[in-house]
Amino acid sequence: MDVLLRAIAAAPDAAAPAAPTMRTLAAVTTDLVQESCRRHGLHGLEAIALGRALTAGCLLTTLTKSANERLRVDARSFTDLRGSGGSDGEPGGFLIDAHGDGTVRGCLRRGFGDTPLRATLERASGRLPLSPFLGRRGALTVTRDFDLSAGTDSRYQGTVELVAGEVDLDLEHYLNTSEQVPSLLRCEVLLDGHGGVVRAAGILCQTLPGGDHEALAPLRERLAGEALATLLLLPREPAELLRFALGGAVFEPVAETPLAFRCNCGPSVARDIVAMLGADDVEALAGEREVTEVRCSYCGERYLLTAAELRELAAELRLHRS
């Protein structure tokens, strides 16, 4: 079962027990990443990119410990290859929508094609770079809705430039610069010989207010390179991930949250999306085909609207407009 563990810990190199100075989190996300990749038909580097992003979303939506918290990540990037006339390369990036109740959904802005899959299978167990395919140039926007049930505006939004073209490193950069919380974020996805997801997990460590940001240095060194990927060669529980990151130092568990893939799309949402076209365009669409398909970008689910349903929708829109 996918689960996120929250804990607090003292500095790993403390000579004696001390007051907690770090907020530490670890998440095992294998099932939800497998489900999301299955729905999108993703393998290889595409699965790694989406899996790291989904895992990061689960870790980041923990600031208030409220089930009503919502976090959205919008990464827009361009590959290093320039287009004709010196224009930006092919656009890419990803979208993540995560909630404090442990549910998450997401999608890539574009696929990588078949070539990265073949290259991926040669080193399916190590830390594989995403920057050549996601792109190093672009921007990352994170929006936090701290309490969706609150009557007041409780939204915070921050945007940073991409610095690495790697999902976790760019989100770590966001935490350090926009939210100004010294942070370490590492997410990893392991594949089998066919490019399918075998395991997925991630670790987030942050210094508490008044803590020394240098306390993250030994963790950063311990999780460098392929360390997390190597650790995940065997099934791991979140507590094992934290023990590794902290070098065996004692930590105090605070709470566990079950994690799962979930999308809130449905027939009514699909109908609302088509309604945004306006009455005239909806009616024109009804005249072009007997059935119109609406596909959810987050989960791949398809919804069908008949020509009769579209004409009924157009009539409703005109009625409301008048």
XYZ file of C-alpha atoms in Angstrom:
322
model
C 0.000 0.000 0.000
C 1.237 3.483 -0.856
C 1.797 5.622 2.214
C 3.452 8.860 3.310
C 5.255 9.058 6.662
C 5.797 12.378 8.444
C 8.479 12.573 11.118
C 10.733 15.005 12.955
C 14.414 14.476 13.615
C 17.488 16.064 15.119
C 20.553 16.776 13.018
C 22.032 13.439 11.885
C 25.495 14.279 13.200
C 24.363 15.507 16.626
C 26.723 14.212 19.312
C 23.867 13.789 21.784
C 20.045 13.703 21.627
C 18.771 17.167 20.849
C 15.570 18.992 20.035
C 14.219 18.228 16.548
C 15.621 20.500 13.880
C 14.237 18.864 10.751
C 10.896 17.956 9.246
C 11.302 14.699 7.350
C 8.916 12.893 5.026
C 9.125 9.712 2.989
C 6.568 8.329 0.560
C 6.174 5.019 -1.223
C 4.119 5.692 -4.364
C 4.498 2.549 -6.478
C 0.814 1.698 -6.866
C -0.377 5.191 -7.757
C 2.458 5.705 -10.245
C 1.713 2.352 -11.881
C -1.987 3.235 -12.119
C -1.343 6.662 -13.610
C 1.181 5.317 -16.132
C -1.234 2.538 -17.103
C -3.964 5.076 -17.801
C -1.647 7.229 -19.915
C 0.121 4.305 -21.587
C 3.547 5.486 -20.384
C 6.775 3.474 -20.220
C 10.467 4.236 -19.874
C 11.549 7.820 -19.305
C 7.974 9.066 -19.668
C 6.970 6.855 -16.731
C 9.962 8.076 -14.714
C 9.106 11.729 -15.389
C 5.454 11.406 -14.420
C 6.278 9.120 -11.478
C 8.808 11.531 -9.987
C 6.346 14.402 -10.425
C 3.460 12.508 -8.782
C 5.698 11.489 -5.887
C 6.892 15.054 -5.397
C 3.280 16.262 -5.375
C 2.424 13.837 -2.563
C 5.402 15.056 -0.528
C 4.781 18.755 -1.072
C 1.104 18.826 -0.128
C 1.886 18.334 3.566
C 2.496 21.882 4.775
C -0.722 22.323 6.758
C -1.467 18.633 7.503
C -5.035 19.359 6.354
C -7.072 17.109 4.072
C -8.434 20.308 2.510
C -5.054 21.461 1.269
C -4.511 21.397 -2.498
C -1.274 21.810 -4.409
C -0.896 22.309 -8.135
C 2.380 22.220 -10.021
C 2.580 23.604 -13.554
C 5.967 23.048 -15.206
C 6.438 24.550 -18.658
C 9.738 23.782 -20.309
C 11.504 23.725 -23.666
C 14.082 21.257 -24.912
C 17.570 22.488 -25.684
C 17.092 21.823 -29.388
C 16.119 25.049 -31.149
C 13.381 25.052 -33.760
C 13.524 26.567 -37.216
C 14.403 30.248 -37.236
C 15.973 29.990 -33.784
C 12.627 29.537 -32.007
C 12.329 27.690 -28.724
C 12.572 23.929 -28.830
C 9.614 21.597 -28.437
C 7.491 22.559 -25.400
C 7.140 20.100 -22.552
C 6.696 19.884 -18.809
C 4.038 18.400 -16.580
C 0.939 19.145 -14.480
C 0.335 17.792 -10.983
C -2.760 18.164 -8.805
C -2.305 16.809 -5.240
C -4.496 16.990 -2.149
C -3.902 16.814 1.585
C -6.010 13.660 1.832
C -3.260 11.765 -0.005
C -4.808 11.716 -3.484
C -2.949 12.886 -6.580
C -3.253 13.008 -10.350
C -1.010 14.326 -13.097
C 0.042 14.290 -16.738
C 2.924 15.148 -19.033
C 2.486 18.023 -21.460
C 3.929 15.858 -24.244
C 5.460 12.416 -24.757
C 9.106 11.664 -25.464
C 8.631 9.100 -28.251
C 10.071 5.573 -28.551
C 13.812 6.318 -28.661
C 14.126 7.237 -24.942
C 12.380 3.972 -24.043
C 15.027 1.900 -25.791
C 17.807 3.862 -24.118
C 16.103 3.579 -20.746
C 15.984 -0.212 -20.794
C 19.785 -0.356 -20.904
C 20.006 1.263 -17.442
C 16.611 0.659 -15.899
C 17.857 0.568 -12.282
C 19.956 3.750 -12.015
C 19.337 7.483 -11.791
C 18.344 8.454 -15.316
C 18.493 12.104 -16.469
C 15.288 13.701 -17.720
C 16.603 17.115 -18.739
C 17.297 16.229 -22.404
C 13.617 15.363 -22.807
C 11.844 17.653 -20.327
C 14.098 20.617 -21.117
C 16.215 22.879 -18.897
C 14.636 26.154 -19.985
C 11.269 27.288 -18.713
C 9.355 28.049 -15.530
C 7.767 26.182 -12.647
C 4.635 27.506 -10.921
C 3.361 26.063 -7.645
C -0.064 27.036 -6.308
C -1.118 26.126 -2.774
C -4.735 26.314 -1.623
C -4.269 25.899 2.106
C -7.929 25.235 2.924
C -10.464 24.656 0.167
C -13.303 24.865 2.699
C -12.303 28.309 3.978
C -14.390 31.294 3.014
C -11.345 33.548 2.680
C -8.613 33.557 0.065
C -5.940 31.200 1.382
C -3.978 30.765 -1.824
C -0.238 31.142 -2.285
C 1.482 31.015 -5.656
C 5.153 31.125 -6.537
C 7.065 30.864 -9.813
C 10.739 30.125 -10.417
C 12.904 29.546 -13.442
C 13.953 25.981 -14.133
C 17.548 25.281 -13.147
C 18.083 21.592 -13.904
C 15.347 20.122 -16.068
C 14.911 17.470 -13.362
C 11.559 17.215 -11.576
C 12.797 16.909 -7.997
C 15.759 19.267 -8.319
C 13.623 22.040 -9.820
C 10.964 21.625 -7.134
C 13.699 21.647 -4.480
C 14.923 24.913 -6.000
C 11.379 26.275 -5.737
C 11.129 25.371 -2.036
C 14.487 26.961 -1.281
C 13.947 30.181 -3.209
C 10.212 30.918 -3.439
C 9.010 29.475 -0.127
C 12.454 30.082 1.433
C 12.484 26.833 3.379
C 15.853 25.018 3.275
C 14.849 21.733 1.639
C 16.132 18.528 0.119
C 13.840 16.641 -2.284
C 14.628 13.370 -4.041
C 12.154 11.231 -5.975
C 12.841 8.066 -7.904
C 11.126 5.506 -10.139
C 12.587 2.105 -11.025
C 11.635 0.187 -14.162
C 11.594 -3.416 -15.254
C 13.151 -4.708 -18.464
C 10.074 -3.675 -20.456
C 10.006 -0.088 -19.214
C 7.200 -0.649 -16.712
C 7.203 0.784 -13.191
C 8.530 -1.563 -10.488
C 8.950 0.828 -7.564
C 8.504 4.543 -6.857
C 9.324 6.571 -3.755
C 10.585 9.917 -2.539
C 12.089 11.792 0.400
C 11.639 15.406 1.524
C 13.666 16.914 4.369
C 13.323 20.518 5.554
C 14.879 22.460 8.403
C 12.449 23.727 11.012
C 12.318 27.477 11.770
C 15.504 28.407 13.575
C 17.258 25.246 12.400
C 20.640 25.179 10.694
C 20.334 24.684 6.937
C 23.754 23.041 6.970
C 22.085 20.073 8.690
C 20.895 19.032 5.232
C 24.441 18.728 3.865
C 25.095 15.126 5.008
C 21.663 14.072 3.730
C 22.347 15.692 0.384
C 25.605 13.771 0.128
C 23.972 10.503 1.180
C 21.212 10.826 -1.443
C 23.473 11.996 -4.263
C 23.609 10.258 -7.618
C 22.032 6.812 -7.811
C 21.777 6.299 -4.041
C 17.975 6.323 -3.861
C 17.627 4.231 -7.005
C 20.009 1.660 -5.559
C 18.109 1.598 -2.279
C 14.882 0.877 -4.150
C 16.254 -2.241 -5.795
C 14.495 -3.945 -2.878
C 11.000 -3.121 -1.570
C 11.209 -0.435 1.122
C 8.914 1.058 3.734
C 8.916 4.843 4.315
C 10.672 4.397 7.667
C 13.530 2.571 5.940
C 13.911 5.440 3.484
C 14.162 7.935 6.340
C 16.705 5.802 8.209
C 18.884 5.768 5.127
C 18.548 9.507 4.498
C 19.306 10.307 8.144
C 22.227 7.914 8.345
C 20.548 5.850 11.033
C 19.808 8.847 13.269
C 16.717 8.634 15.468
C 13.516 10.210 14.212
C 10.063 10.501 15.731
C 7.111 9.480 13.523
C 4.283 12.010 13.585
C 1.626 10.685 11.198
C 0.979 8.391 8.252
C -1.271 9.166 5.281
C -2.443 6.582 2.720
C -1.697 7.677 -0.839
C -3.680 6.934 -3.989
C -4.238 8.027 -7.565
C -7.605 9.753 -7.956
C -9.147 11.976 -10.605
C -12.264 14.069 -10.040
C -13.337 14.094 -13.671
C -16.713 12.711 -14.756
C -19.537 13.133 -17.286
C -20.666 16.427 -15.724
C -17.110 17.811 -15.820
C -16.777 16.795 -19.473
C -20.068 18.542 -20.218
C -18.892 21.698 -18.440
C -15.687 21.709 -20.497
C -17.609 21.535 -23.774
C -19.950 24.267 -22.506
C -17.001 26.648 -22.374
C -17.061 26.704 -26.187
C -20.301 28.688 -26.125
C -23.735 27.877 -27.517
C -22.960 28.520 -31.206
C -19.820 26.375 -31.292
C -21.472 23.583 -29.299
C -24.345 23.469 -31.790
C -21.910 23.521 -34.708
C -20.067 20.593 -33.127
C -23.335 18.675 -32.897
C -23.811 19.152 -36.640
C -20.352 17.807 -37.473
C -20.543 14.381 -35.813
C -22.930 12.028 -34.084
C -20.661 11.510 -31.067
C -18.063 13.878 -29.573
C -15.321 12.463 -27.333
C -13.883 14.397 -24.395
C -10.694 12.944 -22.915
C -9.403 13.837 -19.447
C -5.767 14.929 -19.619
C -5.116 13.817 -16.039
C -6.356 10.236 -16.163
C -7.069 9.374 -19.785
C -10.756 8.608 -19.164
C -12.978 9.230 -22.195
C -16.510 10.613 -22.091
C -18.936 10.598 -25.035
C -21.533 13.263 -25.781
C -24.102 12.582 -28.489
C -25.263 15.190 -30.981
C -28.635 15.312 -29.206
C -26.918 15.987 -25.861
C -24.865 18.776 -27.433
C -27.951 20.436 -28.906
C -29.620 20.245 -25.508
C -26.529 21.827 -23.939
C -26.511 24.623 -26.535
C -30.164 25.362 -25.774
C -29.403 25.550 -22.037
C -26.537 27.957 -22.671
C -28.728 30.246 -24.758
C -31.412 30.157 -22.058
C -28.948 31.195 -19.371
C -27.484 33.864 -21.631
C -30.884 35.446 -22.157
